[in-house]
PDB file of C-alpha atoms in Angstrom:
ATOM      1  CA  MET A   9       0.000   0.000   0.000  1.00  0.00           C
ATOM      2  CA  ARG A  10       2.830   2.342   0.882  1.00  0.00           C
ATOM      3  CA  ASP A  11       4.480   1.686  -2.508  1.00  0.00           C
ATOM      4  CA  ARG A  12       1.272   2.568  -4.364  1.00  0.00           C
ATOM      5  CA  ILE A  13       0.914   5.863  -2.506  1.00  0.00           C
ATOM      6  CA  LEU A  14       4.536   6.701  -3.192  1.00  0.00           C
ATOM      7  CA  CYS A  15       4.148   5.861  -6.900  1.00  0.00           C
ATOM      8  CA  LEU A  16       0.941   7.910  -7.243  1.00  0.00           C
ATOM      9  CA  SER A  17       2.518  10.828  -5.379  1.00  0.00           C
ATOM     10  CA  PHE A  18       5.528  10.762  -7.683  1.00  0.00           C
ATOM     11  CA  THR A  19       3.271  10.629 -10.772  1.00  0.00           C
ATOM     12  CA  LEU A  20       1.197  13.537  -9.481  1.00  0.00           C
ATOM     13  CA  LEU A  21       4.343  15.530  -8.758  1.00  0.00           C
ATOM     14  CA  ILE A  22       5.625  14.973 -12.322  1.00  0.00           C
ATOM     15  CA  PHE A  23       2.217  15.993 -13.738  1.00  0.00           C
ATOM     16  CA  VAL A  24       2.072  19.193 -11.660  1.00  0.00           C
ATOM     17  CA  PHE A  25       5.676  20.040 -12.576  1.00  0.00           C
ATOM     18  CA  GLY A  26       4.874  19.582 -16.288  1.00  0.00           C
ATOM     19  CA  MET A  27       1.808  21.822 -16.027  1.00  0.00           C
ATOM     20  CA  PHE A  28       3.886  24.430 -14.170  1.00  0.00           C
ATOM     21  CA  ILE A  29       6.491  24.481 -16.968  1.00  0.00           C
ATOM     22  CA  LYS A  30       3.827  24.680 -19.681  1.00  0.00           C
ATOM     23  CA  PHE A  31       2.004  27.527 -17.929  1.00  0.00           C
ATOM     24  CA  PHE A  32       5.043  29.711 -17.259  1.00  0.00           C
ATOM     25  CA  HIS A  33       7.066  28.951 -20.382  1.00  0.00           C
ATOM     26  CA  LYS A  34       7.234  31.942 -22.723  1.00  0.00           C
ATOM     27  CA  ASN A  35       7.657  31.602 -26.453  1.00  0.00           C
ATOM     28  CA  THR A  36      11.024  33.142 -27.311  1.00  0.00           C
ATOM     29  CA  ASP A  37      10.719  32.524 -31.061  1.00  0.00           C
ATOM     30  CA  THR A  38       8.806  35.663 -32.079  1.00  0.00           C
ATOM     31  CA  ASN A  39       9.566  35.197 -35.799  1.00  0.00           C
ATOM     32  CA  SER A  40       6.989  32.420 -36.077  1.00  0.00           C
ATOM     33  CA  THR A  41       4.292  34.402 -34.266  1.00  0.00           C
ATOM     34  CA  LEU A  42       1.490  35.698 -36.479  1.00  0.00           C
ATOM     35  CA  ILE A  43      -0.223  38.986 -35.704  1.00  0.00           C
ATOM     36  CA  SER A  44      -3.420  40.370 -37.212  1.00  0.00           C
ATOM     37  CA  ILE A  45      -3.271  43.708 -38.990  1.00  0.00           C
ATOM     38  CA  THR A  46      -6.429  45.495 -40.085  1.00  0.00           C
ATOM     39  CA  VAL A  47      -5.906  47.788 -43.078  1.00  0.00           C
ATOM     40  CA  LYS A  48      -8.613  50.258 -44.055  1.00  0.00           C
ATOM     41  CA  GLY A  49      -9.020  53.602 -45.737  1.00  0.00           C
ATOM     42  CA  ALA A  50      -7.533  54.553 -49.105  1.00  0.00           C
ATOM     43  CA  VAL A  51      -5.991  51.183 -50.012  1.00  0.00           C
ATOM     44  CA  VAL A  52      -6.759  48.820 -52.883  1.00  0.00           C
ATOM     45  CA  ASN A  53      -7.830  45.812 -50.765  1.00  0.00           C
ATOM     46  CA  GLN A  54      -9.098  46.590 -47.292  1.00  0.00           C
ATOM     47  CA  GLY A  55      -9.332  43.835 -44.706  1.00  0.00           C
ATOM     48  CA  VAL A  56      -7.605  41.823 -42.015  1.00  0.00           C
ATOM     49  CA  TYR A  57      -4.217  40.321 -42.832  1.00  0.00           C
ATOM     50  CA  PHE A  58      -2.106  37.899 -40.794  1.00  0.00           C
ATOM     51  CA  CYS A  59       1.604  38.680 -40.990  1.00  0.00           C
ATOM     52  CA  LYS A  60       4.768  37.664 -39.183  1.00  0.00           C
ATOM     53  CA  TYR A  61       5.837  39.515 -36.063  1.00  0.00           C
ATOM     54  CA  GLY A  62       7.982  42.529 -37.055  1.00  0.00           C
ATOM     55  CA  THR A  63       6.615  42.997 -40.581  1.00  0.00           C
ATOM     56  CA  SER A  64       7.115  46.585 -41.760  1.00  0.00           C
ATOM     57  CA  VAL A  65       4.327  48.972 -42.770  1.00  0.00           C
ATOM     58  CA  SER A  66       5.581  49.017 -46.373  1.00  0.00           C
ATOM     59  CA  GLU A  67       5.338  45.200 -46.584  1.00  0.00           C
ATOM     60  CA  VAL A  68       1.771  45.311 -45.279  1.00  0.00           C
ATOM     61  CA  LEU A  69       0.870  47.938 -47.890  1.00  0.00           C
ATOM     62  CA  GLU A  70       2.364  45.700 -50.601  1.00  0.00           C
ATOM     63  CA  ILE A  71       0.311  42.735 -49.379  1.00  0.00           C
ATOM     64  CA  CYS A  72      -2.952  44.694 -49.528  1.00  0.00           C
ATOM     65  CA  GLY A  73      -2.255  46.001 -53.040  1.00  0.00           C
ATOM     66  CA  GLY A  74      -0.912  49.449 -52.192  1.00  0.00           C
ATOM     67  CA  MET A  75      -2.574  52.789 -51.649  1.00  0.00           C
ATOM     68  CA  THR A  76      -5.091  54.264 -54.053  1.00  0.00           C
ATOM     69  CA  GLU A  77      -4.345  57.520 -55.851  1.00  0.00           C
ATOM     70  CA  LEU A  78      -6.274  59.379 -53.142  1.00  0.00           C
ATOM     71  CA  GLY A  79      -4.287  57.950 -50.223  1.00  0.00           C
ATOM     72  CA  TYR A  80      -1.277  59.471 -48.540  1.00  0.00           C
ATOM     73  CA  LEU A  81       0.885  59.087 -45.474  1.00  0.00           C
ATOM     74  CA  PRO A  82       2.230  62.131 -43.591  1.00  0.00           C
ATOM     75  CA  ILE A  83       5.643  63.557 -44.446  1.00  0.00           C
ATOM     76  CA  GLY A  84       8.318  61.904 -42.346  1.00  0.00           C
ATOM     77  CA  PHE A  85       6.302  58.723 -41.744  1.00  0.00           C
ATOM     78  CA  ASP A  86       8.608  55.714 -41.269  1.00  0.00           C
ATOM     79  CA  TYR A  87       7.591  53.023 -43.781  1.00  0.00           C
ATOM     80  CA  ASN A  88      10.116  50.594 -42.324  1.00  0.00           C
ATOM     81  CA  MET A  89       8.648  50.702 -38.818  1.00  0.00           C
ATOM     82  CA  PRO A  90       8.096  47.098 -37.644  1.00  0.00           C
ATOM     83  CA  ILE A  91       4.644  46.133 -36.421  1.00  0.00           C
ATOM     84  CA  THR A  92       4.916  44.165 -33.200  1.00  0.00           C
ATOM     85  CA  ASN A  93       1.315  43.734 -32.044  1.00  0.00           C
ATOM     86  CA  ASP A  94      -2.223  43.486 -33.404  1.00  0.00           C
ATOM     87  CA  THR A  95      -2.993  46.867 -34.906  1.00  0.00           C
ATOM     88  CA  THR A  96      -5.102  48.841 -37.353  1.00  0.00           C
ATOM     89  CA  ILE A  97      -3.601  50.867 -40.197  1.00  0.00           C
ATOM     90  CA  ASN A  98      -5.913  53.573 -41.509  1.00  0.00           C
ATOM     91  CA  ILE A  99      -4.691  55.287 -44.690  1.00  0.00           C
ATOM     92  CA  GLN A 100      -6.176  58.773 -44.926  1.00  0.00           C
ATOM     93  CA  LYS A 101      -7.306  60.545 -48.085  1.00  0.00           C
ATOM     94  CA  ARG A 102      -5.574  63.695 -49.257  1.00  0.00           C
ATOM     95  CA  TYR A 103      -6.828  66.941 -47.787  1.00  0.00           C
ATOM     96  CA  SER A 104      -7.440  68.494 -51.211  1.00  0.00           C
ATOM     97  CA  THR A 105      -9.774  65.659 -52.175  1.00  0.00           C
ATOM     98  CA  ILE A 106     -11.704  65.938 -48.926  1.00  0.00           C
ATOM     99  CA  ARG A 107     -11.914  69.727 -49.306  1.00  0.00           C
ATOM    100  CA  LYS A 108     -13.120  69.414 -52.914  1.00  0.00           C
ATOM    101  CA  ASN A 109     -15.899  67.010 -51.898  1.00  0.00           C
ATOM    102  CA  TYR A 110     -16.842  69.302 -49.048  1.00  0.00           C
ATOM    103  CA  GLU A 111     -17.147  72.341 -51.358  1.00  0.00           C
ATOM    104  CA  GLU A 112     -19.345  70.433 -53.838  1.00  0.00           C
ATOM    105  CA  ASN A 113     -21.979  69.729 -51.161  1.00  0.00           C
TER     106      ASN A 113
END
């Protein structure tokens, strides 16, 4: 009886130790992690895209087909900025186009 209790205790200890490692283990390989990026606004194909961790804004714009002729990004915007978490990219329309539509109404 004592041997059974000892064997079951040891098995339970191994199980709890395995669960502890699985729960607290962090994934250090961030290159294989996929993040969701929502692209909307003045782009050819709006939608949600799944890209690798650290993909740049310019690569995301290439994936979605690029900006339309009405779209622009501010002067000094860093196209090579890596995206490291789930985010939304909203490409704005040019001010002159918005102003023109506003004056027509």
